[in-house]
XYZ file of C-alpha atoms in Angstrom:
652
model
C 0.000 0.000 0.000
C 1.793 3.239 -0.867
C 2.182 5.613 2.129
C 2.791 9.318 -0.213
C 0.925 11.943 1.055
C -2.306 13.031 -1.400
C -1.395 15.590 -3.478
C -4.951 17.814 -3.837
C -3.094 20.767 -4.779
C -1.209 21.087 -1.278
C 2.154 20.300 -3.090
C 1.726 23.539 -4.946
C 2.760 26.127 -1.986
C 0.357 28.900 -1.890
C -2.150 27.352 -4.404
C -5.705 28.747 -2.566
C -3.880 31.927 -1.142
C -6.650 34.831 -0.926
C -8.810 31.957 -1.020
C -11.730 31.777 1.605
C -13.999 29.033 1.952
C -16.582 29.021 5.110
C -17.691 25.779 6.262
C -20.563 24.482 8.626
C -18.894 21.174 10.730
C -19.985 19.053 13.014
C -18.092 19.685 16.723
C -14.317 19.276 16.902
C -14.451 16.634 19.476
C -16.873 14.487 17.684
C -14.189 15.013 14.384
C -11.397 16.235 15.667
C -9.611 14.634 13.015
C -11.559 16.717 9.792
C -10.655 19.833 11.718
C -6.953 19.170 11.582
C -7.153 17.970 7.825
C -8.219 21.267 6.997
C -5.502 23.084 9.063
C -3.384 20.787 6.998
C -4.742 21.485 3.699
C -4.645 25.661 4.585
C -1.058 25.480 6.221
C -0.267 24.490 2.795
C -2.027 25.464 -0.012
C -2.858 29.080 1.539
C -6.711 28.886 1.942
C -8.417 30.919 4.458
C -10.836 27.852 6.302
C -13.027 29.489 8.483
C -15.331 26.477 10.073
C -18.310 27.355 12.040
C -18.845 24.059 14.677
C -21.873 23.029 15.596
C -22.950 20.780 18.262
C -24.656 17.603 18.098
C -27.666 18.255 19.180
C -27.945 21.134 16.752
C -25.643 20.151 13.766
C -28.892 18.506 11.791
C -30.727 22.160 12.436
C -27.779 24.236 11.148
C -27.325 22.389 8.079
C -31.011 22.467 7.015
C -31.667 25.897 8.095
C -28.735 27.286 5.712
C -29.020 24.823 2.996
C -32.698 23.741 2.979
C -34.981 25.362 1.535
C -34.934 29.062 1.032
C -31.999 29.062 3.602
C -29.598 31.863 3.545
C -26.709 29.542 2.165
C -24.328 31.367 4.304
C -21.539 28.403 4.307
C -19.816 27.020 1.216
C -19.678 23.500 2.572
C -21.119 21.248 5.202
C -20.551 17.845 6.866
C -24.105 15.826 6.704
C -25.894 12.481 6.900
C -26.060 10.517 4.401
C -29.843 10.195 4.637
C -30.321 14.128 4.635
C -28.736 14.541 0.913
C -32.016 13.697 -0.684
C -34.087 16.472 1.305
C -30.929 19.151 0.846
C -31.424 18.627 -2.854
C -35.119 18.785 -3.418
C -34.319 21.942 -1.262
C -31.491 23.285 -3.296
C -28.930 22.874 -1.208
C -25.981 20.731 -2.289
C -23.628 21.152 -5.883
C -23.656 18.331 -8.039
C -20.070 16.967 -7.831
C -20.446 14.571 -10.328
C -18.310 16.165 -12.765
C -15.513 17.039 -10.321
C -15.064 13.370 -9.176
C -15.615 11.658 -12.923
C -13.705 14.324 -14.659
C -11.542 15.935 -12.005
C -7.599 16.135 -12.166
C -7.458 14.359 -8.641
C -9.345 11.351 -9.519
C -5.742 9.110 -8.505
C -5.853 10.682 -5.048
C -9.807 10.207 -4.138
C -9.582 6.523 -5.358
C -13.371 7.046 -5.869
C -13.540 2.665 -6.338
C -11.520 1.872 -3.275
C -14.688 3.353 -1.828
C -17.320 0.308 -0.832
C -20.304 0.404 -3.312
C -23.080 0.343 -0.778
C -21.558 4.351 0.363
C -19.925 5.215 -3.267
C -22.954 4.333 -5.446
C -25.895 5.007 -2.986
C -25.522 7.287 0.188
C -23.119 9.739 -1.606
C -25.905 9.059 -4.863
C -29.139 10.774 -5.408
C -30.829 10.536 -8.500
C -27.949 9.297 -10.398
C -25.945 12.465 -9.637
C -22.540 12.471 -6.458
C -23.130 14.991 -4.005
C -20.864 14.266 -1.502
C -17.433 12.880 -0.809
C -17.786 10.205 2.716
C -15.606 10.201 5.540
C -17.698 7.671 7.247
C -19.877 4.749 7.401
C -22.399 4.301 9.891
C -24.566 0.523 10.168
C -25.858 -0.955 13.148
C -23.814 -3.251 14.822
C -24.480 -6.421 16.840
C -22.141 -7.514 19.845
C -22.321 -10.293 22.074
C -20.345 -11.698 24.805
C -18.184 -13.856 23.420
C -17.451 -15.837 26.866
C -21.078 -16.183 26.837
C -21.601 -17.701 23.383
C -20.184 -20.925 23.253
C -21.585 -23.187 20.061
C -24.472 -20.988 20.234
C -25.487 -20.012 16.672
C -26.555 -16.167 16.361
C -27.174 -15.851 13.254
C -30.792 -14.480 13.201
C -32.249 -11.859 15.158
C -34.373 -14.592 16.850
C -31.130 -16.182 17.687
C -29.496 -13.333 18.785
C -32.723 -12.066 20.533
C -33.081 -15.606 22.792
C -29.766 -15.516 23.806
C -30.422 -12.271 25.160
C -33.578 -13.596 27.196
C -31.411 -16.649 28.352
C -28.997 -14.400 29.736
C -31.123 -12.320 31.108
C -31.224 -12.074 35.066
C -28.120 -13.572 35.796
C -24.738 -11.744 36.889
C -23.040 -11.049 33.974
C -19.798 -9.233 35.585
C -19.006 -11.000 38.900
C -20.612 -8.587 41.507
C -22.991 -10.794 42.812
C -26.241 -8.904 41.077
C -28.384 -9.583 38.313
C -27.842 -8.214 35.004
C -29.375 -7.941 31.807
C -29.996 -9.453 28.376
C -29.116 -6.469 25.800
C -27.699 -3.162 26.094
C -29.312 -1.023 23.810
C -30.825 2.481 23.531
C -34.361 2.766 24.023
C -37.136 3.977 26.283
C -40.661 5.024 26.067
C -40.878 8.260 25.323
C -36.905 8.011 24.005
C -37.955 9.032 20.420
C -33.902 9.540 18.909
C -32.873 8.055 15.599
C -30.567 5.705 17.405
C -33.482 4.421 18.742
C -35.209 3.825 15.454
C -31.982 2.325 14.261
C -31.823 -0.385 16.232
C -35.282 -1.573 15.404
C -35.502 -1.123 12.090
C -32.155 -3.228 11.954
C -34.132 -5.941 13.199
C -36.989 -5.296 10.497
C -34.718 -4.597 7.314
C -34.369 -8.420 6.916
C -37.675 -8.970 7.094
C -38.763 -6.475 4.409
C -36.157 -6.375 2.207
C -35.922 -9.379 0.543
C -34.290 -8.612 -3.402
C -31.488 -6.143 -2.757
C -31.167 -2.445 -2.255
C -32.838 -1.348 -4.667
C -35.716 -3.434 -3.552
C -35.807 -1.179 -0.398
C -36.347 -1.430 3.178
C -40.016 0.829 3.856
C -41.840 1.251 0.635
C -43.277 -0.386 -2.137
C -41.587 1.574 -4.709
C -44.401 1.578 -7.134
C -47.527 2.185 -4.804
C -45.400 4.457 -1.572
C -47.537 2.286 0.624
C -45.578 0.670 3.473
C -44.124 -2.867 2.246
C -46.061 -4.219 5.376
C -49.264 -2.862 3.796
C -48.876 -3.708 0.302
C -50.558 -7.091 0.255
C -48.187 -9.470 0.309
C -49.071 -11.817 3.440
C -45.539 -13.183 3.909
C -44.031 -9.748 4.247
C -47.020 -8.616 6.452
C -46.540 -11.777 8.882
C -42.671 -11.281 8.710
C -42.677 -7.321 9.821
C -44.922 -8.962 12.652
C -42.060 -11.027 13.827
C -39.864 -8.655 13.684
C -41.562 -5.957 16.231
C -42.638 -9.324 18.316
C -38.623 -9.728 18.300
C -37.558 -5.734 19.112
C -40.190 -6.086 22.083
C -38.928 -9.083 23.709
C -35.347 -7.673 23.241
C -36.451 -4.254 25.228
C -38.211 -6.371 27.408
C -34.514 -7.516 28.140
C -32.372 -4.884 27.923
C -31.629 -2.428 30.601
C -34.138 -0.538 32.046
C -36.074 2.893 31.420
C -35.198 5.940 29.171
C -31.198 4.464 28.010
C -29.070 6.811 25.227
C -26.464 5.030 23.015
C -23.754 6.014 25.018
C -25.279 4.967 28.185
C -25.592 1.625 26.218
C -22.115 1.478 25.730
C -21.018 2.115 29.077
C -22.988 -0.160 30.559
C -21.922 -2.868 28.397
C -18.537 -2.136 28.933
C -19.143 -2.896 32.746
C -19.984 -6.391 31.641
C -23.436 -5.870 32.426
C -24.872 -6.828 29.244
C -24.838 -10.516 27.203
C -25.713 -8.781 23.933
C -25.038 -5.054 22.548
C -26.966 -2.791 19.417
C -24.746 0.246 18.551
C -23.106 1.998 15.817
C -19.342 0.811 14.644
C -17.788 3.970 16.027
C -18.806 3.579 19.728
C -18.341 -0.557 19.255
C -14.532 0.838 17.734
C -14.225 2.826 21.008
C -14.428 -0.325 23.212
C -13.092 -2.939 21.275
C -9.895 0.183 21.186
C -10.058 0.560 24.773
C -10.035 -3.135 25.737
C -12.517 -4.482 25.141
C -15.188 -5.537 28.244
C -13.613 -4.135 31.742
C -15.968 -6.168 34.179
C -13.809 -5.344 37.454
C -14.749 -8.641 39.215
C -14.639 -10.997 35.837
C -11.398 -10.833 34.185
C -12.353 -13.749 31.401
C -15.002 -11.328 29.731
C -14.647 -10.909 26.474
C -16.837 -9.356 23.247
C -17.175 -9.850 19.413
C -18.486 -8.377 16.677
C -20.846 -10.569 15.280
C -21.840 -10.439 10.948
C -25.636 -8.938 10.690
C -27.809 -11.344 12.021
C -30.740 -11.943 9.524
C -34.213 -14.534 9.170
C -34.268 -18.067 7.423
C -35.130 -17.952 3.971
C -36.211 -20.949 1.863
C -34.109 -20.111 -0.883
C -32.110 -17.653 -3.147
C -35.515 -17.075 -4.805
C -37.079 -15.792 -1.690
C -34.109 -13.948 -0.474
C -32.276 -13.132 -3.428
C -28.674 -11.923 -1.627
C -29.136 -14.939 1.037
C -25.783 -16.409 2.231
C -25.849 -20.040 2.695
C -24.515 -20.893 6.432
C -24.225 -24.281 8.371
C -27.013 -25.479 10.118
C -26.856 -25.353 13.805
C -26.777 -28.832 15.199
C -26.018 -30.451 11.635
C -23.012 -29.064 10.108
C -23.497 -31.337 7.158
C -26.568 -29.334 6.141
C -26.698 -25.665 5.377
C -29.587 -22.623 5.412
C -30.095 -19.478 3.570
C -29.742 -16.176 6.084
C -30.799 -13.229 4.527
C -28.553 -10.595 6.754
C -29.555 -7.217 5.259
C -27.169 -5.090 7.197
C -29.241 -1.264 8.037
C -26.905 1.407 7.228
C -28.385 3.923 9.732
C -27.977 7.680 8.855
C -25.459 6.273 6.214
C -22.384 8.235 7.990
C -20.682 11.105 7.325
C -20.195 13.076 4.106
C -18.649 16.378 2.956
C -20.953 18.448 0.881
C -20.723 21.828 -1.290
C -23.410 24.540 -0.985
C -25.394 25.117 -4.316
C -24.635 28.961 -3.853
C -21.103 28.124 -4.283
C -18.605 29.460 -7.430
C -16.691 27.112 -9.364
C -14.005 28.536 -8.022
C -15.060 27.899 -4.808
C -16.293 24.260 -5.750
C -12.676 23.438 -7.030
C -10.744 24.825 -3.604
C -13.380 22.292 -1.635
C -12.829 19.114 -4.092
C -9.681 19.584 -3.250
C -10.132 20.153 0.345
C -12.601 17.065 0.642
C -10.099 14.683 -1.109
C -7.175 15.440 0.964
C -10.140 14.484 3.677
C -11.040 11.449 2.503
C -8.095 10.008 0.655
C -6.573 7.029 1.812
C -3.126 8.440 2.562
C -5.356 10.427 5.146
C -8.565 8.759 6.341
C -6.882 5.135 6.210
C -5.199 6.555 9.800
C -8.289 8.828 10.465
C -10.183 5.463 11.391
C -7.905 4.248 13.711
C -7.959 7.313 16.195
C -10.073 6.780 19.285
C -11.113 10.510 19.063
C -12.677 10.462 15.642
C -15.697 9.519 14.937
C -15.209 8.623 11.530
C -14.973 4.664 10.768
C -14.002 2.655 7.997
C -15.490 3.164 4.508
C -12.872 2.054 2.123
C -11.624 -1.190 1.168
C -7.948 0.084 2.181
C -8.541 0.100 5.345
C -9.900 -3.133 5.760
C -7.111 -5.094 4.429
C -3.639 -6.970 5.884
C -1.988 -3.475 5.746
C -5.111 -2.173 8.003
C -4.924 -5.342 10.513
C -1.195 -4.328 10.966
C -1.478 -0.695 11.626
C -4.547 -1.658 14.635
C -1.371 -4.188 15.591
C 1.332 -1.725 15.684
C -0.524 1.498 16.374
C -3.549 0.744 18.498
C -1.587 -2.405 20.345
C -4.926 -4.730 19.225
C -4.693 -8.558 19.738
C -3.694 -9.936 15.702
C -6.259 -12.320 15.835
C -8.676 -10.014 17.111
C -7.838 -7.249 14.808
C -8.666 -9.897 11.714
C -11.730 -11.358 13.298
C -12.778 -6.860 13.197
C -11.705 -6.465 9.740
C -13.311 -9.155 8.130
C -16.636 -8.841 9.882
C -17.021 -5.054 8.483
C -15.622 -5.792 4.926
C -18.509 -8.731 5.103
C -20.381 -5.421 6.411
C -19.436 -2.843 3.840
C -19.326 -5.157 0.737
C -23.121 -7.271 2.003
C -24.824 -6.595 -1.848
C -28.375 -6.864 0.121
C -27.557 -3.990 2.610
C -30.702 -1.836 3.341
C -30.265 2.245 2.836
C -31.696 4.428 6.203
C -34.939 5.860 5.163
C -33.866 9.369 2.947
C -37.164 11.418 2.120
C -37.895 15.281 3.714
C -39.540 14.400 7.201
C -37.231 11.744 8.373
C -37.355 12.898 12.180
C -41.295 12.632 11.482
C -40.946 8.960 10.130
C -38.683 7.739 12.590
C -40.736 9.655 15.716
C -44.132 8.270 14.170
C -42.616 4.744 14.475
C -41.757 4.857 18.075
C -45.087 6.504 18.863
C -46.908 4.098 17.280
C -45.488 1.295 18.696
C -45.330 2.338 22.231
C -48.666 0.499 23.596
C -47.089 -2.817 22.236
C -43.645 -2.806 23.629
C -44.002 -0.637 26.967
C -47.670 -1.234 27.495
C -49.466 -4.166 29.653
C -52.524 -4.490 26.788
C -52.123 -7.920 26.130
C -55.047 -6.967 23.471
C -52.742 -5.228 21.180
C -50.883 -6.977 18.886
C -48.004 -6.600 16.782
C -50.424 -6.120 13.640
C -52.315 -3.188 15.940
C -48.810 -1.626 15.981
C -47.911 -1.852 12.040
C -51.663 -0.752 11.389
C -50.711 2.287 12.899
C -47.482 3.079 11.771
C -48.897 2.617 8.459
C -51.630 4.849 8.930
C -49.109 7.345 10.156
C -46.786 6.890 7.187
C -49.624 7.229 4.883
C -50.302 11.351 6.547
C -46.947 12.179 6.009
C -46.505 13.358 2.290
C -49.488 15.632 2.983
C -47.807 17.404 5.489
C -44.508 17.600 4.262
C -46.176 19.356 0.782
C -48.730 21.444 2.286
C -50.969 22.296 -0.346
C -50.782 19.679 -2.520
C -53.343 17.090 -2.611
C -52.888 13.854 -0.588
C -52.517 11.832 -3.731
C -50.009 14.426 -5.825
C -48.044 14.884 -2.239
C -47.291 10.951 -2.464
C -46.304 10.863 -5.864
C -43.773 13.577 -4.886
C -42.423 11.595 -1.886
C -42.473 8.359 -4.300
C -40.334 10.068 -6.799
C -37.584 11.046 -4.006
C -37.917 7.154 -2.428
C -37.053 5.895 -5.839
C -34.384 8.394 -6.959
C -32.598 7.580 -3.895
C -32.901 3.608 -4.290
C -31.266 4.585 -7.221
C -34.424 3.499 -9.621
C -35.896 5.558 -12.522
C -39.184 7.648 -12.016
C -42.455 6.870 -12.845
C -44.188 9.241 -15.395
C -47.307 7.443 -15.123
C -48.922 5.063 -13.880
C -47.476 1.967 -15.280
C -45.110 4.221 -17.740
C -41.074 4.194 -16.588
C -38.276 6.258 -17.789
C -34.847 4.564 -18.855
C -33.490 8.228 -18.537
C -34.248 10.549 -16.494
C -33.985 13.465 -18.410
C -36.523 11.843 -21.660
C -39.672 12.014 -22.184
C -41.686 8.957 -23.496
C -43.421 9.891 -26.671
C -46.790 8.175 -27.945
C -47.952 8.031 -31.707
C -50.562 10.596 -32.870
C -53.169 7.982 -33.339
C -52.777 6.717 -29.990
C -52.707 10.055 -28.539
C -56.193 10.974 -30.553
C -57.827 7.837 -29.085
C -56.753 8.626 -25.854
C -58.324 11.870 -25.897
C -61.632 10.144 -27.158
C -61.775 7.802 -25.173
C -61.324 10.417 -22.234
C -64.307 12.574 -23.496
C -66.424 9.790 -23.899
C -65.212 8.361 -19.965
C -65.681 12.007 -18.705
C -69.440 12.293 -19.915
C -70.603 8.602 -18.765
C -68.471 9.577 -15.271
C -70.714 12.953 -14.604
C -73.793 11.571 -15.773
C -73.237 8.414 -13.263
C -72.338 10.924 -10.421
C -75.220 13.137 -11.226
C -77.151 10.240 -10.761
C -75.595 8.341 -7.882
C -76.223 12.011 -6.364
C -79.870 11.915 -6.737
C -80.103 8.131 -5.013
C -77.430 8.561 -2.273
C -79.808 10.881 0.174
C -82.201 7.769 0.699
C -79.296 5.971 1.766
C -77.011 8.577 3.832
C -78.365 7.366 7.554
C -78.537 10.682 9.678
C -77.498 10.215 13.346
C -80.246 11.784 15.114
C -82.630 9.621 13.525
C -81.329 6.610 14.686
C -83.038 5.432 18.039
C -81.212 3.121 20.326
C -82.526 1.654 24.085
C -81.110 2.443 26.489
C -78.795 1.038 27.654
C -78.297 -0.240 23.964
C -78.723 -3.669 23.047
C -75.816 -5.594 21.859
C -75.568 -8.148 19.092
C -72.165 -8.485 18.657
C -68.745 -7.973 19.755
C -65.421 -7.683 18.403
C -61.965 -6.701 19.499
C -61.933 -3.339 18.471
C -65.963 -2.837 17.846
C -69.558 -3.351 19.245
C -72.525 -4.122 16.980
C -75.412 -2.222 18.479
C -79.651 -2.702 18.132
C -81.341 0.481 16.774
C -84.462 1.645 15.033
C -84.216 3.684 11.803
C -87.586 4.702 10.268
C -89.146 2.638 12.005
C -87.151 -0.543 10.830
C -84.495 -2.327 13.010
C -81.098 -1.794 11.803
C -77.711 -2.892 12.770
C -75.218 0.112 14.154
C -71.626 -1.066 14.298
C -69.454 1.735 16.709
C -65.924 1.012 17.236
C -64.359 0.720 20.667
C -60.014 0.585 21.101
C -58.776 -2.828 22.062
C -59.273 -3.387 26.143
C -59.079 -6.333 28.317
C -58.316 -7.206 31.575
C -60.004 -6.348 34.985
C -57.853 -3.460 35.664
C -58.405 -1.489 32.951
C -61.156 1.351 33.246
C -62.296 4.300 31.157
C -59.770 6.563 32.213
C -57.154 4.181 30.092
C -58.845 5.745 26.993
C -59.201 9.293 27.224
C -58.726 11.971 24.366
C -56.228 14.830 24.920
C -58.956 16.869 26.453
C -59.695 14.185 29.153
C -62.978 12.961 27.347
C -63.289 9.462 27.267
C -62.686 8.041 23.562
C -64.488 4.628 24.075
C -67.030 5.207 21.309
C -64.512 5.922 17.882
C -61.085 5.088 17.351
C -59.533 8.748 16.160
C -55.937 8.897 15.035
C -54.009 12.248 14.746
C -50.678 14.076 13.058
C -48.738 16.468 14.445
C -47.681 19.131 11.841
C -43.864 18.611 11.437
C -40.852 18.780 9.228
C -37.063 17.517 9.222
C -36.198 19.931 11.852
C -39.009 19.535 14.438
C -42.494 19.111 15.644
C -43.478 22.856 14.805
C -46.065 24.750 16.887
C -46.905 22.406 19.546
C -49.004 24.298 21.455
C -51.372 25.145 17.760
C -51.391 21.270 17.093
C -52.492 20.538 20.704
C -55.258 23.065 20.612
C -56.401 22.146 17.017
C -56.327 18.323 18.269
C -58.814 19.023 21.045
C -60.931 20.850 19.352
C -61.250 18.147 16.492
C -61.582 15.407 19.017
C -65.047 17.449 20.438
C -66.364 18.001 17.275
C -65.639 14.129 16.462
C -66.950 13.479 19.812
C -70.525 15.549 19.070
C -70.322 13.918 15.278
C -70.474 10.681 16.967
């Protein structure tokens, strides 16, 4: 592996000098190591680098509120998400780089293919087009004891997720107390991407089943949640999977937990099993691994993303075939899916900024992300950048972690080759990228909080992906406000597939090879089309103008139904009563829906509205306005909430 130093222009001693470039980064102790790269890079090419740090909490605000849309574009350049590129360009945001990388003098230096595919050709990728240069790779990444493990096979999450629940209980660390099962952020009213990470690693295996491109949320064609788009083996399988994230938190340590709190605790030795991302997993495994004070044989692994049993290469198309616990002589088909939350960090250029201005931060973001540079840069402890090339995955890589970082050799191997299987996995699942992805990812949490922290035994897994669907489905509306429901969808349809990398849909049923064509029709067919629609649009109003004539003797008005009192029942269901009534003087059949209650401890007061009215008589579901960068006006949506709820309540 050759050692020179990247050459991005700094070999040419005053190259950028009178040169300023203003950049929006994320904190210097979260990348310590991108702020001295571009000291570097201005020591000697001359630039003028004046970064403007934001913190954490606030770095996802800053960006969007400069580059989104109609932001001020005060900065030149930004470090971002992968999974916030789509929104920034549909905003406006982010310079197309493509030509700079393709074209560009330092194409030797970037070593754009050393890159892994699933970050070169898809999170740096929208629509075809680069707009970023990574730094990073973030994926979810499963741990477990390895002292624990034994034989034990963990190859699925329901593997992985009963040997948490074995484990569970017992003392874990040597102090004589009981610990826990998994270490993992979550909590009930926890609603933080990290959070949504970890479940939706579970679920990516069961939903994505062909590839990347297949996706990991949406049917591509219809927007409708895979879950909800008919096909019963994908419904059943999402099922399992929030069955499985339940029992895990049902496991893991207890109340509201962050990801850092995760990782400290499993440090401890408190924990058999461990969800994170690679670059806190990095900062143990760099540290020493598991310090259990009172248990000196401790030990952890990375383990290779566990997935579900497939019956074949048909069903799971990027399925690896694995022995068969118990019978070595036979074999299975895992389909791992590994979730690629947030999809790391990436270094971005401002669409305000010159070409001048573009060229001085190519060069700036190659020196960055070079090998000669970043193949060290994911070794540091500080730096919360982690490996995204193949360079720094190979023998050359195992040595440095040797040498450098003092790592066991067999342990630095067994690291390497478990994130190159990682990085390279041809089936990995992208992190959701579409505007609203806080509102997606909160939505989620909320809507499956009565079936992992409640005690309904009523409500079932398919109560809690009935409702994140019905959530999902409200979102395009409110992220296009004044565009109708069905034209806000095909909007957020077009940005699902551009990012999946997959060409748009011009109609229904009609795709485009290129995205930048148009598909053309013959005049004859063109003329019968418009006949054909004259002809459909007079039948269509002459049926409505009828249908509207016969509909009032059917539309049933409330107040003129009659009911005893206390109403006679003729039926019941789980989530509805069917009630005796007299319409007109005939008997009629009134079906009112009721939420899902059992259990002698349960009363009315379980099922009140926001107002403190009790809800027992409709089921009412509602959205809070929102965008990327919050939950807007809470105190208007609270206040518009009630007052629907009473005039539901009177309605009913």
């Amino acid at each position: 592996m050759s050692t020179k130093t990247c050459s991005c222009g700094i070999n040419q001693t005053g190259r950028w000098s009178g040169s300023t470039v203003r950049l929006l980064f994320l904190e210097e102790k979260k990348v310590d190591n991108l702020h001295t790269r571009a000291a570097e890079f201005a020591s000697a090419t001359g630039a003028t680098i004046s970064i403007t740090s934001a913190s954490h909490a606030t770095w996802q605000s800053e960006v969007f509120q400069d580059a989104g849309r109609n932001g001020p574009q005060n900065f030149d350049g930004y470090i971002v998400k992968g999974n916030w590129i789509p929104s920034l360009v549909n905003d406006g945001g982010l310079a197309d780089l493509s030509g700079l990388i393709e074209l560009g003098n330092l194409w030797t230096d970037l070593r754009w293919t050393d890159i892994v595919p699933v970050v070169r050709d898809s999170i740096c990728v929208y629509d075809g087009l680069i707009y970023s240069i990574p730094v990073d790779a973030d994926y979810i990444v499963a741990v477990v004891r390895d002292d624990l493990q034994g034989p034990a096979s963990l190859d699925t999450w329901e593997e992985f997720v009963a040997f948490a629940e074995a484990h569970h209980g017992k003392d874990l660390n040597g102090d004589g107390e009981a610990d826990y099962g998994a270490c993992l952020a979550k909590g009930e009213k926890f609603e933080h991407y990290t959070v949504f990470s970890n479940l939706w690693a579970i679920a990516a295996p069961h939903l994505q089943r062909h590839g990347r491109k297949a996706g990991a949320f949406f049917d591509p064609v219809t927007f409708h949640p895979l879950w909800a788009s008919g096909d019963s083996e994908i419904v059943t399988s999402f099922h399992q999977a929030l069955d499985l994230y339940k029992r895990l938190v049902a496991v893991a340590t207890p109340g509201e937990v962050s990801t850092f709190k995760a990782k400290k605790i499993f440090q401890s030795g408190r924990c058999a099993t461990w969800m994170n991302l690679p670059g806190l997993v990095f900062g143990v495994q760099d540290t020493g691994g598991v310090n259990a004070t009172n248990l000196t044989t401790a030990t952890m692994k990375r383990l290779p993303s566990p997935g579900v049993v497939c019956r074949s290469r048909e069903q799971c198309t990027n399925a690896v075939e694995v022995p068969m616990p118990g019978s070595p002589d036979k074999t299975r088909f895992i389909n791992r899916v590994p979730f690629f939350a947030t999809g790391g960090i990436n270094l971005a250029v401002s669409s305000s900024a010159s070409n001048v201005t573009q060229q001085l931060l190519f060069e700036l973001y190659t020196y960055m992300s070079a090998p000669a540079q970043s193949n060290l840069d994911v070794t540091l402890r500080t730096s919360f950048c982690d490996p995204f090339r193949n360079s720094q995955l190979d023998d050359f890589a195992t040595e440095r972690l040797v040498s450098k970082n003092k790592w066991n050799r067999t342990e630095a191997a067994s690291y390497h080759e478990i994130v190159a299987q990682t990085l390279n996995d041809e089936g990995a699942a992208l992190d959701l990228r579409v505007p609203g992805i806080d509102l997606y990812q909160r939505s989620v949490l909320e809507a499956i909080r009565p079936y992992v922290y409640g005690n309904n035994s009523c409500i079932t897994p398919a109560d809690a992906a009935a409702s994140i669907a019905e959530m999902w489905d409200a979102i395009p509306s409110q992220q296009f406000p004044g565009s109708t429901p069905e034209a806000a969808t095909k909007m957020m349809r077009g940005i699902y597939r551009a990012q999946l990398g997959l060409p748009p849909i011009l109609n229904d049923g009609e795709y485009s090879d290129n995205h930048h064509t148009l598909l053309y029709t013959s005049m004859s067919l063109a003329m019968f089309a418009s006949i054909f629609a004259a002809i459909f649009a007079y039948v269509y109003v002459y049926v409505e103008r009828r249908k509207k004539n016969t509909n009032s003797m059917w539309a049933v008005k409330r107040e003129e139904l009659i009911f005893d009192d206390p109403p006679t029942v003729l039926g019941r269901g789980t989530f509805g009563l069917v009630l005796l009534a007299e319409y007109r003087g005939t008997e009629v059949a009134v079906k009112r829906v009721i939420p899902p209650r059992c259990g002698k401890d349960q009363t009315d007061s379980d099922y009140r509205n926001i107002d403190g009215s009790n809800w027992n008589s409709s089921k009412i579901f509602f959205f809070q306005r929102s965008s990327i960068l919050g939950n807007g006006d809470n105190l208007e949506v609270k206040e518009r909430t009630v007052k629907i709820v009473k005039q539901a309540n009177q309605e009913m």
